Each structure stands twice: as structure tokens, then as C-alpha cells.
Short mmCIF file of C-alpha atoms in Angstrom, two decimals:
data_model
loop_
_atom_site.label_atom_id
_atom_site.label_comp_id
_atom_site.label_asym_id
_atom_site.label_seq_id
_atom_site.Cartn_x
_atom_site.Cartn_y
_atom_site.Cartn_z
CA MET A 60 19.54 24.31 17.46
CA VAL A 61 17.09 25.98 19.81
CA THR A 62 15.95 23.61 22.54
CA LEU A 63 12.31 22.59 22.40
CA PRO A 64 10.18 23.29 25.48
CA PRO A 65 8.94 20.30 27.53
CA GLN A 66 5.52 20.53 25.88
CA PRO A 67 6.22 21.88 22.39
CA HIS A 68 2.56 21.87 21.32
CA ARG A 69 1.86 24.63 23.87
CA ALA A 70 4.57 26.92 22.43
CA ARG A 71 2.44 28.31 19.62
CA SER A 72 4.58 31.42 19.11
CA VAL A 73 7.57 29.19 18.32
CA ALA A 74 5.49 26.70 16.33
CA GLU A 75 4.30 29.48 14.03
CA SER A 76 7.58 31.40 13.81
CA PHE A 77 8.93 29.74 10.66
CA GLY A 78 6.93 31.59 8.02
CA GLY A 79 8.78 34.89 7.94
CA ASP A 80 10.77 33.75 4.91
CA PRO A 81 9.15 30.62 3.44
CA GLY A 82 11.51 30.59 0.46
CA ARG A 83 14.56 30.43 2.71
CA TYR A 84 12.95 27.67 4.75
CA ASP A 85 12.10 25.64 1.66
CA ARG A 86 15.55 25.84 0.09
CA SER A 87 17.40 25.27 3.39
CA ARG A 88 15.47 22.36 4.85
CA PRO A 89 16.44 19.06 3.18
CA PRO A 90 14.01 16.48 1.80
CA TYR A 91 13.38 13.23 3.64
CA PRO A 92 15.17 9.94 2.90
CA ASP A 93 13.74 8.02 -0.03
CA ALA A 94 13.59 4.85 2.07
CA LEU A 95 11.33 6.60 4.59
CA ILE A 96 8.93 7.83 1.90
CA GLU A 97 8.85 4.39 0.27
CA HIS A 98 8.15 2.66 3.59
CA ILE A 99 5.17 4.88 4.43
CA VAL A 100 3.67 4.66 0.95
CA ALA A 101 3.96 0.86 1.04
CA ALA A 102 2.43 0.69 4.53
CA ALA A 103 -0.63 2.81 3.65
CA PRO A 104 -3.69 0.97 2.29
CA GLY A 105 -4.27 3.65 -0.35
CA PRO A 106 -2.94 6.94 -1.79
CA ALA A 107 -5.02 9.51 0.15
CA PHE A 108 -2.66 11.35 2.52
CA ILE A 109 -2.87 14.25 4.97
CA ASP A 110 0.36 16.13 5.71
CA VAL A 111 0.02 17.75 9.15
CA GLY A 112 2.05 20.93 9.55
CA CYS A 113 3.01 20.70 5.90
CA GLY A 114 4.99 23.96 5.96
CA THR A 115 6.19 24.83 2.49
CA GLY A 116 5.30 21.37 1.19
CA ILE A 117 8.69 19.63 1.27
CA ALA A 118 7.34 16.23 2.36
CA ALA A 119 4.03 16.71 0.55
CA ARG A 120 5.86 17.08 -2.77
CA GLN A 121 7.80 13.89 -2.08
CA PHE A 122 4.62 11.93 -1.41
CA ARG A 123 2.97 13.47 -4.46
CA ALA A 124 5.92 12.36 -6.58
CA ALA A 125 5.43 8.85 -5.15
CA GLY A 126 1.86 8.78 -6.51
CA CYS A 127 -0.12 9.98 -3.49
CA THR A 128 -2.81 12.65 -3.33
CA VAL A 129 -1.92 15.00 -0.49
CA VAL A 130 -3.95 17.51 1.51
CA GLY A 131 -1.77 19.76 3.65
CA VAL A 132 -2.92 21.12 7.01
CA GLU A 133 -0.84 24.15 8.04
CA PRO A 134 -1.56 26.83 10.67
CA ASP A 135 0.68 29.52 9.12
CA PRO A 136 -0.93 31.20 6.07
CA ARG A 137 2.50 32.30 4.80
CA MET A 138 3.80 28.74 4.69
CA ALA A 139 0.50 27.49 3.29
CA GLY A 140 0.67 30.07 0.49
CA PHE A 141 4.14 28.90 -0.52
CA ALA A 142 3.03 25.25 -0.55
CA ARG A 143 -0.01 26.10 -2.66
CA ALA A 144 2.25 27.81 -5.20
CA THR A 145 4.03 24.46 -5.64
CA GLY A 146 0.74 22.72 -6.37
CA ILE A 147 -0.13 21.35 -2.92
CA ASP A 148 -3.74 21.62 -1.71
CA VAL A 149 -3.47 23.23 1.74
CA GLU A 150 -6.10 24.04 4.37
CA VAL A 151 -5.09 26.59 7.03
CA ALA A 152 -5.66 25.30 10.58
CA THR A 153 -3.99 23.56 13.45
CA PHE A 154 -4.59 19.83 13.24
CA GLU A 155 -6.51 19.84 16.51
CA THR A 156 -9.05 22.37 15.13
CA TRP A 157 -9.05 21.23 11.48
CA GLU A 158 -12.38 19.99 10.09
CA PRO A 159 -12.06 16.92 7.84
CA ALA A 160 -15.65 17.49 6.60
CA GLY A 161 -16.50 13.80 6.52
CA ARG A 162 -13.36 12.80 4.62
CA ASN A 163 -11.30 9.74 5.51
CA PHE A 164 -7.68 9.09 4.62
CA ASP A 165 -5.21 6.25 4.20
CA ALA A 166 -2.26 7.94 5.91
CA ILE A 167 -1.54 10.90 8.12
CA VAL A 168 2.05 12.08 7.87
CA SER A 169 3.86 14.98 9.50
CA GLY A 170 7.39 16.09 8.59
CA THR A 171 9.28 17.63 11.54
CA ALA A 172 6.00 19.04 12.85
CA TRP A 173 4.11 16.46 14.95
CA HIS A 174 5.79 17.74 18.14
CA TRP A 175 3.75 20.93 17.66
CA VAL A 176 0.56 18.81 17.92
CA ASP A 177 -0.88 17.71 21.26
CA PRO A 178 0.28 14.06 21.27
CA VAL A 179 -2.86 12.66 22.90
CA ALA A 180 -5.45 14.82 21.12
CA GLY A 181 -3.57 14.45 17.83
CA ALA A 182 -3.52 10.65 17.96
CA ALA A 183 -7.20 10.53 18.92
CA LYS A 184 -8.14 12.79 16.00
CA ALA A 185 -5.95 10.77 13.63
CA ALA A 186 -7.84 7.64 14.68
CA GLU A 187 -11.15 9.31 13.78
CA ILE A 188 -9.94 10.30 10.32
CA LEU A 189 -7.97 7.24 9.24
CA ARG A 190 -9.61 4.29 7.55
CA PRO A 191 -9.09 0.90 9.24
CA GLY A 192 -5.58 -0.19 8.32
CA GLY A 193 -4.57 3.44 7.76
CA VAL A 194 -1.21 4.65 8.98
CA LEU A 195 -0.20 7.49 11.31
CA ALA A 196 3.41 8.31 10.43
CA PRO A 197 5.08 11.38 11.91
CA PHE A 198 8.79 11.78 11.17
CA GLY A 199 11.46 14.43 11.49
CA HIS A 200 15.03 15.51 10.89
CA VAL A 201 17.62 16.58 13.38
CA TYR A 202 21.20 17.58 12.60
CA GLU A 203 24.30 17.82 14.75
CA LEU A 204 26.66 20.78 14.40
CA PRO A 205 30.39 20.16 14.77
CA SER A 206 31.46 21.05 18.32
CA PRO A 207 33.27 24.36 17.51
CA ILE A 208 30.25 25.64 15.56
CA ALA A 209 27.81 24.50 18.23
CA ALA A 210 29.89 26.31 20.86
CA ALA A 211 29.95 29.48 18.74
CA LEU A 212 26.19 29.33 18.27
CA ALA A 213 25.67 28.91 22.01
CA ALA A 214 27.96 31.87 22.74
CA GLY A 215 26.19 34.07 20.19
CA LEU A 216 22.79 33.17 21.62
CA ARG A 217 23.88 33.87 25.18
CA ARG A 218 25.03 37.35 24.18
CA ALA A 219 22.44 38.40 21.63
CA ALA A 220 19.31 36.40 22.53
CA PRO A 221 19.60 35.19 26.13
CA ASN A 222 15.85 34.58 26.39
CA LEU A 223 15.78 31.91 23.70
CA PRO A 224 15.58 28.36 25.12
CA TYR A 225 18.98 27.12 23.91
CA ARG A 226 21.60 25.01 25.55
CA GLN A 227 24.59 23.34 23.95
CA PRO A 228 23.88 19.60 23.90
CA THR A 229 25.87 17.52 26.39
CA GLY A 230 25.17 14.29 24.51
CA SER A 231 24.21 13.40 20.98
CA ILE A 232 21.28 15.50 19.79
CA LEU A 233 20.74 12.80 17.16
CA ASP A 234 20.00 10.29 19.92
CA GLY A 235 18.09 12.77 22.06
CA TYR A 236 15.59 13.57 19.31
CA ARG A 237 14.06 10.13 19.80
CA ALA A 238 12.32 11.51 22.91
CA LEU A 239 9.86 13.35 20.66
CA TYR A 240 8.82 10.07 19.06
CA ASP A 241 8.63 8.24 22.37
CA ARG A 242 6.22 11.00 23.48
CA ALA A 243 4.25 10.60 20.25
CA ALA A 244 4.10 6.83 20.85
CA GLU A 245 2.62 7.44 24.30
CA GLY A 246 -0.16 9.49 22.70
CA VAL A 247 -0.80 6.75 20.16
CA ARG A 248 -1.07 4.12 22.88
CA ALA A 249 -3.39 6.34 24.94
CA SER A 250 -5.88 6.47 22.05
CA GLY A 251 -6.37 2.70 22.19
CA CYS A 252 -7.04 2.71 18.44
CA PHE A 253 -3.69 1.69 16.96
CA ALA A 254 -1.43 -1.34 16.88
CA GLU A 255 1.83 -0.95 18.77
CA PRO A 256 3.81 1.91 17.15
CA GLU A 257 7.16 1.27 15.50
CA ILE A 258 10.03 3.77 15.77
CA ARG A 259 12.86 3.74 13.23
CA ARG A 260 15.96 5.90 12.68
CA TYR A 261 17.64 6.79 9.36
CA ASP A 262 21.22 8.14 9.47
CA TRP A 263 22.73 10.20 6.66
CA GLN A 264 24.89 13.26 5.97
CA ARG A 265 24.69 16.47 3.99
CA THR A 266 27.42 18.96 3.13
CA TYR A 267 26.80 22.71 3.24
CA ALA A 268 28.70 25.69 1.91
CA PRO A 269 29.17 28.33 4.66
CA ASN A 270 26.31 30.53 3.41
CA GLU A 271 24.00 27.50 3.15
CA LEU A 272 24.82 26.48 6.72
CA LEU A 273 24.00 29.95 8.02
CA GLU A 274 20.67 29.89 6.18
CA LEU A 275 19.86 26.50 7.70
CA ILE A 276 20.62 27.72 11.21
CA THR A 277 18.33 30.72 10.79
CA THR A 278 15.37 28.40 10.08
CA SER A 279 15.52 26.93 13.60
CA GLY A 280 12.59 27.64 15.92
CA GLY A 281 12.98 30.97 17.69
CA LEU A 282 15.84 32.15 15.49
CA ALA A 283 13.41 32.38 12.58
CA SER A 284 11.76 35.34 14.32
CA ALA A 285 14.76 36.81 16.15
CA PRO A 286 15.26 40.60 15.79
CA PRO A 287 17.54 41.40 12.84
CA ASP A 288 20.32 42.92 14.96
CA ALA A 289 20.37 39.94 17.34
CA LEU A 290 20.34 37.49 14.44
CA ALA A 291 23.20 39.34 12.74
CA GLU A 292 25.31 39.13 15.89
CA ILE A 293 24.60 35.42 16.31
CA LEU A 294 25.47 34.66 12.68
CA SER A 295 28.66 36.72 12.92
CA THR A 296 29.78 34.61 15.86
CA VAL A 297 28.98 31.39 14.01
CA THR A 298 30.69 32.58 10.83
CA ALA A 299 33.96 33.02 12.72
CA ALA A 300 33.88 29.31 13.60
CA VAL A 301 33.16 28.08 10.05
CA ASP A 302 36.13 27.23 7.84
CA GLY A 303 34.94 26.03 4.44
CA ASP A 304 32.24 23.51 3.67
CA VAL A 305 30.66 21.70 6.63
CA THR A 306 29.28 18.16 6.59
CA LEU A 307 26.47 17.64 9.07
CA ALA A 308 25.37 14.32 10.50
CA TYR A 309 21.60 13.90 10.30
CA ALA A 310 19.15 11.48 11.89
CA THR A 311 15.61 11.20 10.65
CA TRP A 312 13.28 9.55 13.15
CA ARG A 313 10.02 7.97 12.02
CA LEU A 314 7.06 6.54 13.93
CA THR A 315 4.42 4.39 12.23
CA ALA A 316 1.24 3.09 13.81
CA VAL A 317 -1.54 1.21 12.03
CA ARG A 318 -5.19 2.05 12.76
CA ARG A 319 -7.05 -1.01 14.00
#
């Protein structure tokens, strides 16, 4: 996976690079664990949800299926258009500039997207929009490639796209992803409007056919907008390291904080 910059919310070109092929993104990115969805729905005082950075509507559709009404906020019109075609109401804006127009909500969720929001400004705005007892609940997936495939991806990136911010992880990327939610928790605390945030991890696995794995890799930040010849070279290098179906370990991290 491409390494996130120290302040992801400032990297707008990467944040808005995923919409080149929304259909590929939607079919490649997995849904979120049922237990996570159930926890957030149970924690919210009502069914009115905002999905920040809703993308193609993966999480929004899960919350809708759980009985919630969902308004998506998405800065990329291409992703927003795809989500609308699946029945999600989407307003095109970054969360920091989005106008709630006097509306209040029971929960603000964000699936693998809150790191693109300024953590301090985002938490402060969430506090303004949420009803007392409402829940701010960003969450996100991260997967870990088997070592030979990760090494091949790193080699392909060094050759074909040396300017992309990638490094092969030295430790567990599943553990390291928690740092995004620790940073989000700092923003929540700085607002002074929430109870102490809770961070929780869900571990699971998913198996991919070789072509499915390659599609998933191409939806990573930066790679999603890589030049076609560079992307082809990277995928060729990865393909040489893939031998049959691949089972990936996933961690989904979730933060919840209740509005006082």
C-alpha cells in the first residue's frame, strides 16, 4: 500500500485520486464487519447518519440496510455520482466546507476516509452538527500483503513510480494503522465536546483470486491515478509474485466518541 503522508488531510491530490474508475473501486473494496455496523447503529440515539467521504457508498449502503437514513458527503463528483446511482443521497463537498443547512444528525461515520479530514477542524464541526448523545465514528480497513508480494510491489514502485510515497512496512501494517485513529482521538479531545473516545480493532481475512488482488492494489492512494504505463509495469512485477489465490489479513479500526 502507498504510505500516507504525515498530514493526510493536506494531500488533496491523493485524497481525490480514487474516482478514476469508481466501479473498480466499489467492487474491489470490501464491506465493513457486521459487528462494527451493529455497534455504531446501537450507539447512535437515532437513525439520521452522515457518511463523510462516502466514496461509492459502500458503508452508506450497509447503514441503510441496517435501517438508517444516510446523507453522504463526498468531494469527488465521480464517486458521488456512483453512490447516487445506488440510491444514496450525496452532497459534493469536503466535510470542512460542507454546509449542513441547519440540519442535525445522530451519527457521523466515515469509512476509510476520516484521515483525509483535518482531525481538529473535523471533530469541531462534528460537534456542531451532532445532537447531544450523537456519535462520531470514523473507521477504516487496512490489509497486509504476504511478504513476497509486498516486496514485489515495492520493487515495481521503485522502478516505475519512484515519486510515490511508498515504503515496504518493517512491522505490521495492521498494527501501524492505529496511528490514524490515535490522531483522530487527539482531534476529538481537542474539541472538548465529546466523552473520551474508544478505539476498537476487528480482525478478519478475505481471499482473492489473482485478478481480484491486482484490482484491489490499483485502488490504493496514488496508484489509482498512476500513468497507465507505470501502473502496467508495477502490476507485471506483482503478478510474477502471485501464485494462485491469496488470503489477506485485514484489520478494521474504529473510533467512537459520544457528543456531550
